[in-house]
mmCIF file of C-alpha atoms in Angstrom:
data_model
loop_
_atom_site.group_PDB
_atom_site.id
_atom_site.type_symbol
_atom_site.label_atom_id
_atom_site.label_comp_id
_atom_site.label_asym_id
_atom_site.label_seq_id
_atom_site.Cartn_x
_atom_site.Cartn_y
_atom_site.Cartn_z
ATOM 1 C CA MET Z 208 -0.174 -0.075 -0.058
ATOM 2 C CA LYS Z 209 3.123 2.361 0.815
ATOM 3 C CA THR Z 210 4.617 1.428 -2.412
ATOM 4 C CA LEU Z 211 1.233 2.182 -4.111
ATOM 5 C CA LYS Z 212 0.895 5.837 -2.374
ATOM 6 C CA ILE Z 213 4.763 6.959 -3.475
ATOM 7 C CA ILE Z 214 4.272 5.582 -7.182
ATOM 8 C CA THR Z 215 1.182 7.534 -7.293
ATOM 9 C CA ILE Z 216 2.602 10.464 -5.915
ATOM 10 C CA VAL Z 217 5.467 10.378 -8.121
ATOM 11 C CA TRP Z 218 2.937 10.400 -11.069
ATOM 12 C CA VAL Z 219 0.927 13.162 -9.825
ATOM 13 C CA PHE Z 220 4.114 14.968 -10.012
ATOM 14 C CA ALA Z 221 5.757 13.972 -13.463
ATOM 15 C CA SER Z 222 2.178 14.671 -15.104
ATOM 16 C CA ILE Z 223 1.948 17.856 -13.356
ATOM 17 C CA PHE Z 224 5.880 18.662 -14.582
ATOM 18 C CA THR Z 225 4.992 17.361 -18.128
ATOM 19 C CA SER Z 226 2.082 19.415 -18.750
ATOM 20 C CA CYS Z 227 3.805 22.664 -17.121
ATOM 21 C CA ALA Z 228 7.069 21.709 -19.488
ATOM 22 C CA GLN Z 229 4.503 21.209 -22.400
ATOM 23 C CA GLU Z 230 2.646 24.474 -22.230
ATOM 24 C CA LYS Z 231 6.045 26.369 -21.434
ATOM 25 C CA LYS Z 232 7.216 24.881 -24.994
ATOM 26 C CA THR Z 233 3.970 26.112 -27.017
ATOM 27 C CA ASN Z 234 3.455 29.468 -25.681
ATOM 28 C CA LEU Z 235 7.030 30.566 -26.826
ATOM 29 C CA LYS Z 236 7.514 33.816 -27.782
ATOM 30 C CA PRO Z 237 9.613 35.523 -30.176
ATOM 31 C CA THR Z 238 12.943 37.186 -29.001
ATOM 32 C CA ASN Z 239 13.434 40.984 -29.037
ATOM 33 C CA MET Z 240 15.851 41.367 -32.254
ATOM 34 C CA TYR Z 241 17.018 44.651 -30.784
ATOM 35 C CA ASP Z 242 18.312 42.871 -27.763
ATOM 36 C CA ILE Z 243 20.991 41.172 -29.816
ATOM 37 C CA ALA Z 244 24.983 42.001 -29.883
ATOM 38 C CA ILE Z 245 26.952 42.512 -32.797
ATOM 39 C CA ASN Z 246 30.038 44.189 -33.493
ATOM 40 C CA SER Z 247 30.788 46.634 -36.645
ATOM 41 C CA LEU Z 248 33.327 46.100 -39.480
ATOM 42 C CA THR Z 249 35.553 48.231 -37.012
ATOM 43 C CA GLY Z 250 34.386 46.077 -34.089
ATOM 44 C CA GLU Z 251 32.731 48.455 -31.996
ATOM 45 C CA LYS Z 252 29.060 47.245 -30.391
ATOM 46 C CA ILE Z 253 26.219 48.328 -32.511
ATOM 47 C CA ASP Z 254 23.246 49.067 -30.703
ATOM 48 C CA LEU Z 255 20.235 47.804 -32.829
ATOM 49 C CA ASN Z 256 18.123 49.741 -30.725
ATOM 50 C CA GLN Z 257 18.933 53.035 -32.110
ATOM 51 C CA PHE Z 258 17.339 51.872 -35.174
ATOM 52 C CA LYS Z 259 14.098 51.517 -33.676
ATOM 53 C CA GLY Z 260 11.098 53.268 -35.672
ATOM 54 C CA LYS Z 261 12.984 52.285 -38.955
ATOM 55 C CA LYS Z 262 12.695 49.258 -41.261
ATOM 56 C CA ILE Z 263 16.244 47.290 -41.803
ATOM 57 C CA LEU Z 264 17.393 45.082 -44.160
ATOM 58 C CA PHE Z 265 20.057 42.696 -43.540
ATOM 59 C CA VAL Z 266 22.067 41.415 -46.180
ATOM 60 C CA ASN Z 267 25.111 38.453 -45.732
ATOM 61 C CA VAL Z 268 27.898 40.101 -48.233
ATOM 62 C CA ALA Z 269 30.758 38.716 -49.659
ATOM 63 C CA SER Z 270 33.593 40.465 -51.820
ATOM 64 C CA GLU Z 271 34.233 37.357 -54.200
ATOM 65 C CA CYS Z 272 30.812 36.380 -55.422
ATOM 66 C CA GLY Z 273 28.689 36.681 -58.658
ATOM 67 C CA PHE Z 274 26.299 38.549 -56.795
ATOM 68 C CA THR Z 275 28.860 41.632 -55.152
ATOM 69 C CA PRO Z 276 27.697 44.152 -57.543
ATOM 70 C CA GLN Z 277 24.903 44.186 -55.532
ATOM 71 C CA TYR Z 278 26.934 46.158 -53.282
ATOM 72 C CA LYS Z 279 25.932 49.153 -55.647
ATOM 73 C CA ASP Z 280 21.962 48.937 -55.483
ATOM 74 C CA LEU Z 281 22.543 48.139 -51.736
ATOM 75 C CA GLN Z 282 24.400 51.633 -51.454
ATOM 76 C CA LYS Z 283 21.797 53.162 -53.757
ATOM 77 C CA LEU Z 284 18.872 51.828 -51.473
ATOM 78 C CA HIS Z 285 20.940 53.196 -48.414
ATOM 79 C CA GLU Z 286 20.770 56.773 -49.752
ATOM 80 C CA THR Z 287 17.566 56.665 -50.790
ATOM 81 C CA TYR Z 288 15.715 55.425 -47.797
ATOM 82 C CA LYS Z 289 18.292 56.207 -45.257
ATOM 83 C CA ASN Z 290 15.165 58.364 -43.647
ATOM 84 C CA LYS Z 291 13.287 54.857 -42.885
ATOM 85 C CA LEU Z 292 15.406 52.295 -43.904
ATOM 86 C CA VAL Z 293 18.796 51.072 -42.500
ATOM 87 C CA VAL Z 294 21.154 48.970 -44.278
ATOM 88 C CA ILE Z 295 23.012 46.426 -42.915
ATOM 89 C CA GLY Z 296 25.954 44.098 -44.820
ATOM 90 C CA LEU Z 297 26.959 41.209 -42.928
ATOM 91 C CA PRO Z 298 30.550 39.742 -44.065
ATOM 92 C CA CYS Z 299 30.308 35.872 -44.288
ATOM 93 C CA ASN Z 300 32.905 33.429 -45.430
ATOM 94 C CA GLN Z 301 30.336 30.550 -45.624
ATOM 95 C CA PHE Z 302 29.996 30.000 -49.473
ATOM 96 C CA GLY Z 303 32.775 29.215 -51.445
ATOM 97 C CA ASN Z 304 35.114 30.979 -49.436
ATOM 98 C CA GLN Z 305 34.059 34.447 -51.269
ATOM 99 C CA GLU Z 306 34.615 36.534 -48.345
ATOM 100 C CA SER Z 307 38.044 35.374 -46.712
ATOM 101 C CA GLY Z 308 39.498 39.035 -46.623
ATOM 102 C CA THR Z 309 40.438 40.792 -43.518
ATOM 103 C CA THR Z 310 38.245 43.426 -41.742
ATOM 104 C CA ALA Z 311 40.956 46.204 -43.432
ATOM 105 C CA GLN Z 312 40.659 44.381 -46.757
ATOM 106 C CA ILE Z 313 36.649 44.122 -46.385
ATOM 107 C CA LYS Z 314 36.267 47.892 -45.830
ATOM 108 C CA SER Z 315 38.611 48.854 -48.279
ATOM 109 C CA PHE Z 316 37.185 47.163 -51.291
ATOM 110 C CA CYS Z 317 33.627 48.062 -50.763
ATOM 111 C CA GLU Z 318 34.537 51.653 -50.048
ATOM 112 C CA LYS Z 319 36.905 51.666 -52.941
ATOM 113 C CA ASN Z 320 34.703 49.877 -55.595
ATOM 114 C CA TYR Z 321 31.350 50.515 -54.509
ATOM 115 C CA GLY Z 322 31.583 53.503 -52.205
ATOM 116 C CA VAL Z 323 29.947 51.432 -49.467
ATOM 117 C CA ASP Z 324 29.036 53.843 -46.366
ATOM 118 C CA PHE Z 325 26.345 51.671 -44.933
ATOM 119 C CA LEU Z 326 26.698 49.886 -42.089
ATOM 120 C CA MET Z 327 29.186 46.746 -41.877
ATOM 121 C CA THR Z 328 29.243 44.320 -39.354
ATOM 122 C CA GLU Z 329 32.006 42.163 -38.130
ATOM 123 C CA LYS Z 330 32.411 38.728 -40.400
ATOM 124 C CA ILE Z 331 30.027 36.322 -38.919
ATOM 125 C CA ASP Z 332 28.491 32.996 -39.596
ATOM 126 C CA VAL Z 333 24.888 32.742 -40.723
ATOM 127 C CA LYS Z 334 24.624 29.053 -40.485
ATOM 128 C CA GLY Z 335 25.456 26.097 -39.042
ATOM 129 C CA GLU Z 336 26.785 25.598 -35.221
ATOM 130 C CA SER Z 337 28.729 28.935 -34.894
ATOM 131 C CA GLN Z 338 25.396 30.702 -36.195
ATOM 132 C CA HIS Z 339 25.384 34.518 -35.169
ATOM 133 C CA PRO Z 340 22.549 34.846 -33.034
ATOM 134 C CA LEU Z 341 21.156 37.439 -35.255
ATOM 135 C CA TYR Z 342 21.031 34.775 -37.995
ATOM 136 C CA GLY Z 343 19.335 32.320 -35.172
ATOM 137 C CA TRP Z 344 16.662 35.131 -34.776
ATOM 138 C CA LEU Z 345 16.073 35.519 -38.452
ATOM 139 C CA THR Z 346 16.110 31.840 -39.454
ATOM 140 C CA LYS Z 347 14.123 30.326 -36.562
ATOM 141 C CA GLU Z 348 10.402 31.050 -36.399
ATOM 142 C CA SER Z 349 10.651 29.791 -32.727
ATOM 143 C CA MET Z 350 12.701 33.246 -32.299
ATOM 144 C CA ASN Z 351 11.254 35.711 -34.921
ATOM 145 C CA GLY Z 352 7.756 34.450 -34.383
ATOM 146 C CA VAL Z 353 7.269 34.802 -38.617
ATOM 147 C CA MET Z 354 8.642 32.402 -39.859
ATOM 148 C CA GLU Z 355 11.415 29.762 -40.601
ATOM 149 C CA SER Z 356 14.027 29.973 -43.213
ATOM 150 C CA SER Z 357 17.687 29.047 -44.386
ATOM 151 C CA VAL Z 358 20.382 30.999 -45.785
ATOM 152 C CA LYS Z 359 21.323 30.082 -49.384
ATOM 153 C CA TRP Z 360 23.874 31.736 -50.488
ATOM 154 C CA ASN Z 361 25.853 35.507 -50.152
ATOM 155 C CA PHE Z 362 23.680 38.276 -50.479
ATOM 156 C CA GLN Z 363 20.353 36.524 -49.072
ATOM 157 C CA LYS Z 364 18.197 39.408 -47.822
ATOM 158 C CA TYR Z 365 16.060 40.084 -44.868
ATOM 159 C CA LEU Z 366 13.830 42.897 -43.870
ATOM 160 C CA VAL Z 367 12.738 43.796 -40.638
ATOM 161 C CA ASP Z 368 10.022 46.185 -39.542
ATOM 162 C CA GLU Z 369 10.437 49.397 -37.626
ATOM 163 C CA ASN Z 370 9.152 47.219 -34.850
ATOM 164 C CA GLY Z 371 11.589 44.590 -35.183
ATOM 165 C CA LYS Z 372 9.389 41.929 -36.611
ATOM 166 C CA LEU Z 373 10.411 40.093 -39.669
ATOM 167 C CA ILE Z 374 8.894 41.350 -42.805
ATOM 168 C CA ASP Z 375 10.222 38.798 -45.493
ATOM 169 C CA VAL Z 376 13.330 36.724 -46.951
ATOM 170 C CA PHE Z 377 14.768 37.494 -50.104
ATOM 171 C CA TYR Z 378 17.126 35.008 -51.862
ATOM 172 C CA SER Z 379 20.114 36.467 -53.760
ATOM 173 C CA THR Z 380 18.647 36.368 -57.283
ATOM 174 C CA THR Z 381 16.481 39.435 -56.061
ATOM 175 C CA GLU Z 382 17.944 42.466 -56.568
ATOM 176 C CA PRO Z 383 18.111 45.279 -53.515
ATOM 177 C CA LEU Z 384 16.477 48.018 -55.686
ATOM 178 C CA SER Z 385 13.212 45.530 -56.720
ATOM 179 C CA ASP Z 386 9.826 46.525 -56.425
ATOM 180 C CA LYS Z 387 9.657 43.135 -54.147
ATOM 181 C CA ILE Z 388 11.703 44.966 -51.494
ATOM 182 C CA VAL Z 389 11.056 48.871 -52.323
ATOM 183 C CA LYS Z 390 7.103 48.424 -52.336
ATOM 184 C CA LEU Z 391 7.725 47.228 -48.507
ATOM 185 C CA LEU Z 392 9.681 50.363 -47.897
#
């Protein structure tokens, strides 16, 4: 009889614990993108909170890619819509080793060849075990609350609204000045 009481008590506690764990799991809320830490290309901390009230276009970039000429239109997008849009380039060397340069080389290449003066971050990983937390947020529905995606190649674009909510993802073949993007600005 004593054994039966112990088993019953253990079962009740296990049921309560399991129920609470499942409830917690299904009520996951998206994390706040603005609280994610990332550094600029020159090493300074970027406070994403400063961009509240503006849309943000995050683009993983590379200097030796067939899509590298998109830097030109990203710069145009930055210049044309800077009152309501922040363009952020995130160098990444995960696709074909196409961003193998140092910080100084990346900065020089972008400025010299495309006149880039939009915000550039440190070199990061956008997928895999070393994925930067920002790309964890951009690609995981459990974090962004909108959609699941994976980064397919360089110059994939993620558009976030003025309140930090993911709007959409655009693959490399979508030009920065395409109607698909511009109509959402």
